JSON list of C-alpha atoms in Angstrom, two decimals:
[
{"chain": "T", "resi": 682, "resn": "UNK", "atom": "CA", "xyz": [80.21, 96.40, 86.41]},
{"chain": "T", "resi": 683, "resn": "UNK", "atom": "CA", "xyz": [80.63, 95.75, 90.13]},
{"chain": "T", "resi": 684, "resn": "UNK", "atom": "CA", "xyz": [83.87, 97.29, 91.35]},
{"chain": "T", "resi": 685, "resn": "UNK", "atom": "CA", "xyz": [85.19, 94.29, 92.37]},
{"chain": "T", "resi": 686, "resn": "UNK", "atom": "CA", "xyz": [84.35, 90.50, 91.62]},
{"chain": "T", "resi": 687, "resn": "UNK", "atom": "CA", "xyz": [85.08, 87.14, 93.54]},
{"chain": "T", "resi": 688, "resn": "UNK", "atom": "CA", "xyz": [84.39, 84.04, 92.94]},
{"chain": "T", "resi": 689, "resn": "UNK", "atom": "CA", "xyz": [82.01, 82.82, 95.94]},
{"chain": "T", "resi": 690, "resn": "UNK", "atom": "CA", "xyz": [82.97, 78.93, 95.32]},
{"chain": "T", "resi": 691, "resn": "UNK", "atom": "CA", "xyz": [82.59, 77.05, 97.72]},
{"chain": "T", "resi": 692, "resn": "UNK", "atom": "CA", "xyz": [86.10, 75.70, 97.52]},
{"chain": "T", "resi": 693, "resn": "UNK", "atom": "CA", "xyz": [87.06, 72.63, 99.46]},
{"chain": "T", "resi": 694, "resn": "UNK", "atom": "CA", "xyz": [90.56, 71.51, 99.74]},
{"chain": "T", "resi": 695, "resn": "UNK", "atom": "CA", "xyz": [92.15, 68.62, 101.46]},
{"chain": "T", "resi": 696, "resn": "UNK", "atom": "CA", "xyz": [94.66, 69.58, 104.61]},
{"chain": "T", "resi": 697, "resn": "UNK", "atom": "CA", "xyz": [98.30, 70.87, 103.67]},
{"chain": "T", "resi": 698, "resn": "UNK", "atom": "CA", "xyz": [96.84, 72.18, 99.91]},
{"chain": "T", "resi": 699, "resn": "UNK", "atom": "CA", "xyz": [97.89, 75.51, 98.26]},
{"chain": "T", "resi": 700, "resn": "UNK", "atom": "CA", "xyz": [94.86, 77.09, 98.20]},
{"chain": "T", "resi": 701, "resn": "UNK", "atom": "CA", "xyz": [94.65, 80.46, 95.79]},
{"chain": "T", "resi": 702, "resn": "UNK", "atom": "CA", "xyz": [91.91, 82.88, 95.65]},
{"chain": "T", "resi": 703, "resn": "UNK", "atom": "CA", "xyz": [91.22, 85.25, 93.43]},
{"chain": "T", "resi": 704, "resn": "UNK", "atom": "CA", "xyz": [89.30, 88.73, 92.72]},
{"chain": "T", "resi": 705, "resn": "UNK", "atom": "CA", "xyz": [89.33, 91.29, 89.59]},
{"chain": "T", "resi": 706, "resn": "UNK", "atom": "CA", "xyz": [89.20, 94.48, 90.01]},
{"chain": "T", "resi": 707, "resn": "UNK", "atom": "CA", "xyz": [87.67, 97.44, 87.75]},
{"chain": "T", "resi": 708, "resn": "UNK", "atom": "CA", "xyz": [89.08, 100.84, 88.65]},
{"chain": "T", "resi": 709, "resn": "UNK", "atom": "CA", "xyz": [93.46, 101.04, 87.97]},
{"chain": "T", "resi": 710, "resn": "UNK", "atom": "CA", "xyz": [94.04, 103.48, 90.01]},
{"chain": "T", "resi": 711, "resn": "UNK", "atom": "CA", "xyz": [93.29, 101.61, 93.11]},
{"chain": "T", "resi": 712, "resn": "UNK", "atom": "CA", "xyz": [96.15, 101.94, 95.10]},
{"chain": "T", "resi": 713, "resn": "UNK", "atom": "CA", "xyz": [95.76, 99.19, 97.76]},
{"chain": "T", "resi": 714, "resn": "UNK", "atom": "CA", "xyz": [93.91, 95.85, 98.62]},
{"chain": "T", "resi": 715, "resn": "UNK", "atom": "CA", "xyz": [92.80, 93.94, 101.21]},
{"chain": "T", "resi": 716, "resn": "UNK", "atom": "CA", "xyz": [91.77, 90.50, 102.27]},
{"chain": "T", "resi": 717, "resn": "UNK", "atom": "CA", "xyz": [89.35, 89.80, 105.00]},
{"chain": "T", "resi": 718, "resn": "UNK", "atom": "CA", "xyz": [88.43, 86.50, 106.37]},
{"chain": "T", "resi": 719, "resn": "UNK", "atom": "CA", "xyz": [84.88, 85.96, 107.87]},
{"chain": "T", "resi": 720, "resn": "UNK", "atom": "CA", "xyz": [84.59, 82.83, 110.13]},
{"chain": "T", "resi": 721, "resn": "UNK", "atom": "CA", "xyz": [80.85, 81.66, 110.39]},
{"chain": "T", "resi": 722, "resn": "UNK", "atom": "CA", "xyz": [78.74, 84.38, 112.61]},
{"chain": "T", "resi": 723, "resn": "UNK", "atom": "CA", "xyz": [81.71, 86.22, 113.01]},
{"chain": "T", "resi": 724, "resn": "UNK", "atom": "CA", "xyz": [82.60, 89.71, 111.94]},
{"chain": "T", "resi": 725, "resn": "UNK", "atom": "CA", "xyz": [84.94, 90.12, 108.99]},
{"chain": "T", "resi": 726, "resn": "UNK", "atom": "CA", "xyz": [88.80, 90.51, 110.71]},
{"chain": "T", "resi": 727, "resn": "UNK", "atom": "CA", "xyz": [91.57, 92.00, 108.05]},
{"chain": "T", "resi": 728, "resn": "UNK", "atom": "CA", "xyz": [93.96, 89.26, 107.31]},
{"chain": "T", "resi": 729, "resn": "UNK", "atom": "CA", "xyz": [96.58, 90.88, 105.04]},
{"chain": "T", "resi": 730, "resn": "UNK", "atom": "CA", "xyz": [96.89, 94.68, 103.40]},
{"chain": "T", "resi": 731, "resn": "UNK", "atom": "CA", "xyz": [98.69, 95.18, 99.87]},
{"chain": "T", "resi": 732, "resn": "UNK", "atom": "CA", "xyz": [99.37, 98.88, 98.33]},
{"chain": "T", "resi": 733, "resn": "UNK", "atom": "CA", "xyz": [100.43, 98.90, 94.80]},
{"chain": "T", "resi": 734, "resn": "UNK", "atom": "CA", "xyz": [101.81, 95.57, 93.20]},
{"chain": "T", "resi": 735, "resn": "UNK", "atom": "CA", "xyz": [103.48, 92.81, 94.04]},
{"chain": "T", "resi": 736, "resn": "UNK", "atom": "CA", "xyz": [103.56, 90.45, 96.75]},
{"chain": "T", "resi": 737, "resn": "UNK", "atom": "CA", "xyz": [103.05, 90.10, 100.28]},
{"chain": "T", "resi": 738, "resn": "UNK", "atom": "CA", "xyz": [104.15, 87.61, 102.96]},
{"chain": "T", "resi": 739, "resn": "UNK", "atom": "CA", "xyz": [102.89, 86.74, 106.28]},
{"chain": "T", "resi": 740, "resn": "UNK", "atom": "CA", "xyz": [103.56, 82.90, 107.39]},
{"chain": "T", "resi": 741, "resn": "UNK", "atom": "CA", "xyz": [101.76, 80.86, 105.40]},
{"chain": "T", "resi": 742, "resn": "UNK", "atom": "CA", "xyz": [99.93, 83.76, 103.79]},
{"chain": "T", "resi": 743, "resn": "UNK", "atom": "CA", "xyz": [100.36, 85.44, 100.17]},
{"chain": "T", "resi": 744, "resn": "UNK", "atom": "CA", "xyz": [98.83, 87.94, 99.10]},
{"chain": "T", "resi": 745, "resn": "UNK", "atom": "CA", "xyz": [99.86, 89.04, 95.33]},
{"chain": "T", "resi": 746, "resn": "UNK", "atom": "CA", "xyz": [98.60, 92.20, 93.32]},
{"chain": "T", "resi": 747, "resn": "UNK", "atom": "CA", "xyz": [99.16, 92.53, 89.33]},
{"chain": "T", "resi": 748, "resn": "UNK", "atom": "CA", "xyz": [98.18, 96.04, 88.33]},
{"chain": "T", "resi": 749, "resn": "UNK", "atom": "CA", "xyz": [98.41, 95.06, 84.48]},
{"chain": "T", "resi": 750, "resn": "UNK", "atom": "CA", "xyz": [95.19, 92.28, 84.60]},
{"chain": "T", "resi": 751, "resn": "UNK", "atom": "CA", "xyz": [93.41, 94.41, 87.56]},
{"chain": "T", "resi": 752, "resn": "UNK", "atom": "CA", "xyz": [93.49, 90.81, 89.42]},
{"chain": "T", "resi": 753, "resn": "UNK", "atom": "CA", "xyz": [94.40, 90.21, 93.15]},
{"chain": "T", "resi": 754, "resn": "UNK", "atom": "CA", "xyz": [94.60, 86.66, 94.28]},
{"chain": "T", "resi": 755, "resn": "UNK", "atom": "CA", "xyz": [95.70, 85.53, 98.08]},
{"chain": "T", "resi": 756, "resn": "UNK", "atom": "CA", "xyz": [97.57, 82.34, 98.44]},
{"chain": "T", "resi": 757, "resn": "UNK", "atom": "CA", "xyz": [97.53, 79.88, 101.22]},
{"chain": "T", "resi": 758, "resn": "UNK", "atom": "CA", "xyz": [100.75, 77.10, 101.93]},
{"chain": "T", "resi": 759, "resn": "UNK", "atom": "CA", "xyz": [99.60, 73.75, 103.55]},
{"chain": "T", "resi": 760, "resn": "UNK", "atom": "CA", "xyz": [96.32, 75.09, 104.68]},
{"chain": "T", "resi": 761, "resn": "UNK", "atom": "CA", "xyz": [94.77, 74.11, 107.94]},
{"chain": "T", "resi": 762, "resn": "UNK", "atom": "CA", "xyz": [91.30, 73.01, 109.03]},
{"chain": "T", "resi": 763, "resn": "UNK", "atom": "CA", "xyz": [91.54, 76.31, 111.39]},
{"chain": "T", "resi": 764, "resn": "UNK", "atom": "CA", "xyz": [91.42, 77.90, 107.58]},
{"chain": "T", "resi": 765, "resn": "UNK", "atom": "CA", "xyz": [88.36, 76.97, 106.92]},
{"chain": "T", "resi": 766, "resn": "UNK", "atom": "CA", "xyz": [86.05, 80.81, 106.43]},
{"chain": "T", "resi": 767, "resn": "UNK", "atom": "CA", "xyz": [84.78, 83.08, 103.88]},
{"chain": "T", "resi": 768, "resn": "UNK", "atom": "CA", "xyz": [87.76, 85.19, 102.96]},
{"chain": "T", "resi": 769, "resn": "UNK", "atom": "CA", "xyz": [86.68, 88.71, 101.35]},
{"chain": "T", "resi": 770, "resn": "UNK", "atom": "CA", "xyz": [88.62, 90.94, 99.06]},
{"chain": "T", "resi": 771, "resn": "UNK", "atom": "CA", "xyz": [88.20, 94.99, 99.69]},
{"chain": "T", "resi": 772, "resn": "UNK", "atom": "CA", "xyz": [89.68, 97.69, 97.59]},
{"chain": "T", "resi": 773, "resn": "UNK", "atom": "CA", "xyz": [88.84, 101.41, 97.80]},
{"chain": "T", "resi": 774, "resn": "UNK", "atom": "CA", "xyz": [85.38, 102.36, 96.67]},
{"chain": "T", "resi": 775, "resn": "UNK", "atom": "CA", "xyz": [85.55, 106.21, 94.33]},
{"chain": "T", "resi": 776, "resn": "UNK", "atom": "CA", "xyz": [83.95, 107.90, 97.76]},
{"chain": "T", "resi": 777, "resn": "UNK", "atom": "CA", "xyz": [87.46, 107.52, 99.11]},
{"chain": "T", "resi": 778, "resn": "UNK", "atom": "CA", "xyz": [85.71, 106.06, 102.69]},
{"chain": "T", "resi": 779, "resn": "UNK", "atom": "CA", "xyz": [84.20, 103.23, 102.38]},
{"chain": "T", "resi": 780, "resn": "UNK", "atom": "CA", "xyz": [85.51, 100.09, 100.96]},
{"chain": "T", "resi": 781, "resn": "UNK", "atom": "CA", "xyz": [84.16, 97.81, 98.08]},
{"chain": "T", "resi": 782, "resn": "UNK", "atom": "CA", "xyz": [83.84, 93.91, 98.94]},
{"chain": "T", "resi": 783, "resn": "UNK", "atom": "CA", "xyz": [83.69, 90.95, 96.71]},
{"chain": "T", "resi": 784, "resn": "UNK", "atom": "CA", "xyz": [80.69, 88.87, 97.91]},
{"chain": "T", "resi": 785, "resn": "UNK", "atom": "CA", "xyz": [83.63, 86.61, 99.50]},
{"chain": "T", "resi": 786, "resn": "UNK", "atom": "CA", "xyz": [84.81, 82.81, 98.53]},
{"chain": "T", "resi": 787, "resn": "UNK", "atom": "CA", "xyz": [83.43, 80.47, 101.23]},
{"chain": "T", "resi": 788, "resn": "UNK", "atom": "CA", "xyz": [86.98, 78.06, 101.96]},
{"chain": "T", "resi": 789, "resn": "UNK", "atom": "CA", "xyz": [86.66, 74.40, 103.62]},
{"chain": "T", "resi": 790, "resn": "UNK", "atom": "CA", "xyz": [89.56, 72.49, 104.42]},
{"chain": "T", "resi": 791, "resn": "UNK", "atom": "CA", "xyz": [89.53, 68.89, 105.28]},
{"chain": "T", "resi": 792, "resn": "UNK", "atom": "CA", "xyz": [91.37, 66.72, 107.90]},
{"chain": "H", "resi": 1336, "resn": "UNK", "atom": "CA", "xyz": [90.48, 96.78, 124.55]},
{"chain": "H", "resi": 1337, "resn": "UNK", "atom": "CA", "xyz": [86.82, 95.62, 123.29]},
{"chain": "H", "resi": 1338, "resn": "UNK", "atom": "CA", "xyz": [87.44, 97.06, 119.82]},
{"chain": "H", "resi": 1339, "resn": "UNK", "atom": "CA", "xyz": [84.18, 97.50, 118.28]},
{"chain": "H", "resi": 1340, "resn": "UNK", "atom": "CA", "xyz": [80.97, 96.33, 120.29]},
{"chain": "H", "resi": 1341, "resn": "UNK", "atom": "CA", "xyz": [77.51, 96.24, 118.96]},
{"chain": "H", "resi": 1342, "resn": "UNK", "atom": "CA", "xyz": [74.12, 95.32, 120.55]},
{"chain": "H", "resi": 1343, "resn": "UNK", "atom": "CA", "xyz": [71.81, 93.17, 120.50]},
{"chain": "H", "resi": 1344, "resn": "UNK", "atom": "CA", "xyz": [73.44, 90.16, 118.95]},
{"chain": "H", "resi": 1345, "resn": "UNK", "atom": "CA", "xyz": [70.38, 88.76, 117.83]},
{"chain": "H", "resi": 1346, "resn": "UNK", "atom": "CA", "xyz": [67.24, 90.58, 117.14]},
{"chain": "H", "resi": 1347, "resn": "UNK", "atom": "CA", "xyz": [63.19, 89.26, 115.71]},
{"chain": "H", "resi": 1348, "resn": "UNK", "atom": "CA", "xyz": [60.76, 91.79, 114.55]},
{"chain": "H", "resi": 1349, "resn": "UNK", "atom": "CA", "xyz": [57.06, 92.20, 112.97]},
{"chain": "H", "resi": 1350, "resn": "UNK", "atom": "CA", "xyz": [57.24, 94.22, 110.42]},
{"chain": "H", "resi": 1351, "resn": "UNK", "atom": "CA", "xyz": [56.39, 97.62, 110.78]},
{"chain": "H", "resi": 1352, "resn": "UNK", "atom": "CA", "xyz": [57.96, 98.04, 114.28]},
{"chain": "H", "resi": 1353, "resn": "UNK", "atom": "CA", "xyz": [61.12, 99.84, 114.94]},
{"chain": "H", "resi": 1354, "resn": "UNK", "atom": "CA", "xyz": [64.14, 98.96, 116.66]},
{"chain": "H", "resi": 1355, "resn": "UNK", "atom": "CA", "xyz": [67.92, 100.44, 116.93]},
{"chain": "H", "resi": 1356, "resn": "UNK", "atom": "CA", "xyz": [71.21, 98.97, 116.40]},
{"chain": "H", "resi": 1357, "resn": "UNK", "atom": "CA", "xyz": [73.58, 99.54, 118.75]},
{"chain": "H", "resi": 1358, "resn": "UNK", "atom": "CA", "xyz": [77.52, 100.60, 117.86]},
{"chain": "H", "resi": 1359, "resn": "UNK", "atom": "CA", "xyz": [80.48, 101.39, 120.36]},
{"chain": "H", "resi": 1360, "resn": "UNK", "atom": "CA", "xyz": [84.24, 101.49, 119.36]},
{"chain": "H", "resi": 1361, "resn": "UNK", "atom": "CA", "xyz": [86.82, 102.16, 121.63]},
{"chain": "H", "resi": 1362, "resn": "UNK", "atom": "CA", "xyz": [89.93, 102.77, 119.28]},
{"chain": "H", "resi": 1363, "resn": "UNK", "atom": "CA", "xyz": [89.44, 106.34, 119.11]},
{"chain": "H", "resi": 1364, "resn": "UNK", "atom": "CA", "xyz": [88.58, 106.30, 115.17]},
{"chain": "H", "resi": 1365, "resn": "UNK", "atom": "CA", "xyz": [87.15, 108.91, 113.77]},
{"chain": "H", "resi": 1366, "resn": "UNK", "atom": "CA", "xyz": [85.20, 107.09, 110.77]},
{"chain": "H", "resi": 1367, "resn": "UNK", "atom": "CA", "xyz": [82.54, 104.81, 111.46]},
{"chain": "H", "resi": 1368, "resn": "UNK", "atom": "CA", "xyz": [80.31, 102.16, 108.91]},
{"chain": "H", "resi": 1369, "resn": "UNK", "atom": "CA", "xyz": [77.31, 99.95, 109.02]},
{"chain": "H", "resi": 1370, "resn": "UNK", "atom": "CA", "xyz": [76.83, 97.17, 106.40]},
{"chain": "H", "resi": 1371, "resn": "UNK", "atom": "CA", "xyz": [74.22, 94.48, 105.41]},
{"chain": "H", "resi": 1372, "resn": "UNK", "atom": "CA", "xyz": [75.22, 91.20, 104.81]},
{"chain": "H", "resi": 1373, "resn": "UNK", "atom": "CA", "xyz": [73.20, 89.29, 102.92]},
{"chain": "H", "resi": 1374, "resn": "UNK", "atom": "CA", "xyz": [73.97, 85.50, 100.88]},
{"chain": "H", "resi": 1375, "resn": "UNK", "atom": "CA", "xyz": [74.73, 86.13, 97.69]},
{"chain": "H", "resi": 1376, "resn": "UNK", "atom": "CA", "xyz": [74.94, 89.86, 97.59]},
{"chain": "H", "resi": 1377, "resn": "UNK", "atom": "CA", "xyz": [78.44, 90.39, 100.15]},
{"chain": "H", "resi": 1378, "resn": "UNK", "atom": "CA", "xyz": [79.00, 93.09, 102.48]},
{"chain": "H", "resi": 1379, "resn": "UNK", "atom": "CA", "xyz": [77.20, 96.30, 101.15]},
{"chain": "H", "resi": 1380, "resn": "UNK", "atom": "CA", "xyz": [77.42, 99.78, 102.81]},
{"chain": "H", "resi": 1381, "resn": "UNK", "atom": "CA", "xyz": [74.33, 101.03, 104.12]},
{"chain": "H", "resi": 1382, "resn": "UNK", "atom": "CA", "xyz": [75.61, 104.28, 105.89]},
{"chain": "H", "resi": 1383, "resn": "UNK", "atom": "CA", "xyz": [78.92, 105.92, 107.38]},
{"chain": "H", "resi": 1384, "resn": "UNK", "atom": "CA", "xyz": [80.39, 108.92, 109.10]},
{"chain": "H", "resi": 1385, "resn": "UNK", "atom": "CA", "xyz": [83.57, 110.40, 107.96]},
{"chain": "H", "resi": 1386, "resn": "UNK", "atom": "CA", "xyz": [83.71, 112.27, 111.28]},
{"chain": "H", "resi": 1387, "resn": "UNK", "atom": "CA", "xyz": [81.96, 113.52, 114.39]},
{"chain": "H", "resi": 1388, "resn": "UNK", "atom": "CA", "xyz": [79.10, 114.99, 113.27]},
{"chain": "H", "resi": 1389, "resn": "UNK", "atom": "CA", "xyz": [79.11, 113.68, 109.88]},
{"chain": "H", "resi": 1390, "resn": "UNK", "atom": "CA", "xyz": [76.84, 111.35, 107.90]},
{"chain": "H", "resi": 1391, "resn": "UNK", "atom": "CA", "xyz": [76.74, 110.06, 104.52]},
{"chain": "H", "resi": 1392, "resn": "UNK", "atom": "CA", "xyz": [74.36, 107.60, 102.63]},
{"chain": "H", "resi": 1393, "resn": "UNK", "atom": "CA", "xyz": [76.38, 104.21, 101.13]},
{"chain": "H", "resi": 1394, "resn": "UNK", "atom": "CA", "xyz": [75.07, 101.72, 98.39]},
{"chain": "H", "resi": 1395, "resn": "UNK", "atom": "CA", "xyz": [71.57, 100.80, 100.00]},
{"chain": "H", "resi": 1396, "resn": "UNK", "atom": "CA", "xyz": [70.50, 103.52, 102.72]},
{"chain": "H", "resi": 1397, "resn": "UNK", "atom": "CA", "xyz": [66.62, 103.44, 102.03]},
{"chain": "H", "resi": 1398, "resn": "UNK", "atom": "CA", "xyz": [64.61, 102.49, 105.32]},
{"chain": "H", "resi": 1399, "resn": "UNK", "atom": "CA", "xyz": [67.45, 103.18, 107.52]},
{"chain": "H", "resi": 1400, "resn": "UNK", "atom": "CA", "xyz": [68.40, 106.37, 109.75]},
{"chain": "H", "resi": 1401, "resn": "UNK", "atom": "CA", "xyz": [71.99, 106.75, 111.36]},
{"chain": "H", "resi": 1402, "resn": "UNK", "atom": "CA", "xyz": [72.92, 109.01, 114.18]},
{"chain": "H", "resi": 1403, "resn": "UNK", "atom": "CA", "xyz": [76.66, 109.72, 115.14]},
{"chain": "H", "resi": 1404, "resn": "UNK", "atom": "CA", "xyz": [76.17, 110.63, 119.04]},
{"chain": "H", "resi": 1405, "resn": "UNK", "atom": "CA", "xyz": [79.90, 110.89, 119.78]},
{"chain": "H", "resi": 1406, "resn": "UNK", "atom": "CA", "xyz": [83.12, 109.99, 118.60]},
{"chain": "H", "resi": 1407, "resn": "UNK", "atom": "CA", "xyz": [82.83, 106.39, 119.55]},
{"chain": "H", "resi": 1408, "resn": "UNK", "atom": "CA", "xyz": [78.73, 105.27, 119.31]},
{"chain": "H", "resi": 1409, "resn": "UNK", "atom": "CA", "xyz": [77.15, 105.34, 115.65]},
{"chain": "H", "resi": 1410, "resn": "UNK", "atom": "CA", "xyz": [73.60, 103.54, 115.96]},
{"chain": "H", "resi": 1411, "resn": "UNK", "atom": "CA", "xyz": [71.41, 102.40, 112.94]},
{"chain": "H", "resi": 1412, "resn": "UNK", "atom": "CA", "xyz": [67.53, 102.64, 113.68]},
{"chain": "H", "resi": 1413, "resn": "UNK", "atom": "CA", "xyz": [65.09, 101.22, 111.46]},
{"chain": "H", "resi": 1414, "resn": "UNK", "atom": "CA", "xyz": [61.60, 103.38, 111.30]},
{"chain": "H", "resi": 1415, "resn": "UNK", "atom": "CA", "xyz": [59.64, 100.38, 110.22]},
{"chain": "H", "resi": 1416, "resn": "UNK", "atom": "CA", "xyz": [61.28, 97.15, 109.64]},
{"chain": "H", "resi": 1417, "resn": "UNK", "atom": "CA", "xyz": [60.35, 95.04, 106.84]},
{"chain": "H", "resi": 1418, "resn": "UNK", "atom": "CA", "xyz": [61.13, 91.41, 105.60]},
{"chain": "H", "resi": 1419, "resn": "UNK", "atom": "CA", "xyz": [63.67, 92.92, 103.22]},
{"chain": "H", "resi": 1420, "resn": "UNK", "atom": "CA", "xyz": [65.65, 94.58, 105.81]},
{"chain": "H", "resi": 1421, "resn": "UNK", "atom": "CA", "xyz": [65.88, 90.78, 106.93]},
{"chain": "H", "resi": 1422, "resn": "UNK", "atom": "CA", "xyz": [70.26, 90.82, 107.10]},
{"chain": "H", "resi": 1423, "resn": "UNK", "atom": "CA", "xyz": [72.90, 90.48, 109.20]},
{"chain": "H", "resi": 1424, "resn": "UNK", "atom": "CA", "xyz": [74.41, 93.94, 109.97]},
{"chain": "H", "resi": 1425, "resn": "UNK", "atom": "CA", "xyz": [77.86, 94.89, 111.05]},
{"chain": "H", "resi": 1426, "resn": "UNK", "atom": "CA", "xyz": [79.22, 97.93, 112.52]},
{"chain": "H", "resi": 1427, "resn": "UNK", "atom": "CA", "xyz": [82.93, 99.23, 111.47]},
{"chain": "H", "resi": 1428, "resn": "UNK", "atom": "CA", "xyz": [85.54, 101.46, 112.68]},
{"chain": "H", "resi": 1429, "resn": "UNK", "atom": "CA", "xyz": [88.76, 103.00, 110.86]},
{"chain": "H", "resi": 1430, "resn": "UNK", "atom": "CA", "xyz": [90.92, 105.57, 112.06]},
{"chain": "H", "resi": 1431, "resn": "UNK", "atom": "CA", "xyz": [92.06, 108.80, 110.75]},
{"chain": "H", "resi": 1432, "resn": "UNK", "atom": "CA", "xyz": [93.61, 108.50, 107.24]},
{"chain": "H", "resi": 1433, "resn": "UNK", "atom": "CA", "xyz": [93.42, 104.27, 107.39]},
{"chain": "H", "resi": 1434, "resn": "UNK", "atom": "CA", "xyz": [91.75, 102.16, 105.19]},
{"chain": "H", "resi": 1435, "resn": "UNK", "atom": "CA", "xyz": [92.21, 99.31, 107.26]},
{"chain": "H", "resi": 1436, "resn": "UNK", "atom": "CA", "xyz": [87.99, 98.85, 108.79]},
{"chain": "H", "resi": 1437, "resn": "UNK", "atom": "CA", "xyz": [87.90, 96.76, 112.07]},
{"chain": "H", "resi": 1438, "resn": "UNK", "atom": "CA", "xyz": [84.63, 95.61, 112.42]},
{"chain": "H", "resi": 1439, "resn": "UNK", "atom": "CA", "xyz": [82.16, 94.39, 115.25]},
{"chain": "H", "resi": 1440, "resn": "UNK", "atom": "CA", "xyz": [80.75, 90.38, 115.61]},
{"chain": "H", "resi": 1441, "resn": "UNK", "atom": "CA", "xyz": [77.76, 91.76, 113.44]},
{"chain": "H", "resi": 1442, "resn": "UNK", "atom": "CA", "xyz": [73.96, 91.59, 114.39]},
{"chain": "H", "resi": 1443, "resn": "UNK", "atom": "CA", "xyz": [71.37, 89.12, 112.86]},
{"chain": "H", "resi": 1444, "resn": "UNK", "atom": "CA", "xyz": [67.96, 90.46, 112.30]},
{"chain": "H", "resi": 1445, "resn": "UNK", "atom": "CA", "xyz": [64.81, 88.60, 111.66]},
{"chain": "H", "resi": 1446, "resn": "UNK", "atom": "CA", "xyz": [61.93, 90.63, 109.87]},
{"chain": "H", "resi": 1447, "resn": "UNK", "atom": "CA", "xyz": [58.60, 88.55, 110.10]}
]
């Protein structure tokens, strides 16, 4: 079982959607969480950073972590065309360096 | 502040020929990565370094070297390329301690 699964999609929403995205997990002692988004030809950039459960806010970014299912899931409010990417979950691979990606959920939001 | 630079952006070989991919950050991390990126499969980890003077194989290190020269260049040289090794490849940074990985605008490399 891969450490950690995603969705690819694609997903297309209209402009001003709630757009969730999801990824499960496999190892529950992983202790934080990431989401990356990828615009096209562009290098992954870290878009939000969760440790432990919960949620976390950042403008019109969510990202949520429940421990109990192993299943992370980042929410966007009244998404934007400037949205549009491949947004990639991480969590801690058992080196302890590296980090494991889901193959990323490719996000296109329409005018 | 560049962050993490790598060279060439765009690369064609013949297979069989040999080439090296250039990384340079300039955040003063101590941990360096290089990935594969490939549809379908995600970001996999081909190799990393810890630390100056360290180097470990990731998930898919066969038909790749690594060499950490300093702190801040970590370069990925293919011996003899083949269509497989076909990928886009991106460099990454993380400091001491951090999990957060910056990473580079990636390289694209044709195998014919």
């Amino acid at each position: 079982q891969k450490e950690v699964e995603q969705d690819p999609g694609p997903l297309s929403v209209p402009e001003g959607a709630i757009v969730s995205l999801n990824c499960t997990y496999s190892n529950s002692a992983f202790q934080y969480f990431m989401w990356y988004r990828q615009y096209s030809r562009k290098g992954p950039e870290l878009l939000m950073y969760t440790y432990s459960s919960g949620n976390k806010e950042d403008g019109r970014f969510t990202a949520q972590v429940d421990k109990s299912s192993k299943y992370i899931s980042l929410f966007i409010r009244d998404s934007q065309p400037s949205d549009s990417a491949t947004y990639l979950c991480a969590t801690p691979s058992n080196s302890g360096y590296a980090l494991n990606f889901g193959k990323g959920t490719s996000l296109l939001v329409t005018p | 502040n560049a962050g993490v630079t790598q060279t060439p952006k765009f690369q064609v070989l013949k297979t069989g020929q040999s080439m090296t991919l250039q990384c340079a950050q300039d955040m003063n991390h101590n941990s360096m990565y290089w990935y594969r990126q490939d549809p379908g499969m995600g970001l996999r980890l081909i190799y990393y370094s810890a630390s100056e003077g360290t180097t470990d194989k990731g998930e898919v290190p066969n038909g790749y070297n690594v060499s950490r020269l300093n702190k801040r260049e970590f370069s990925l040289r293919l011996e003899s390329a083949a269509p497989s090794q076909t990928s886009v490849y991106f460099c990454a940074s993380s400091a001491l301690g951090k999990e957060t990985q910056y990473f580079g605008p990636g390289t694209r490399l044709l195998v014919l």
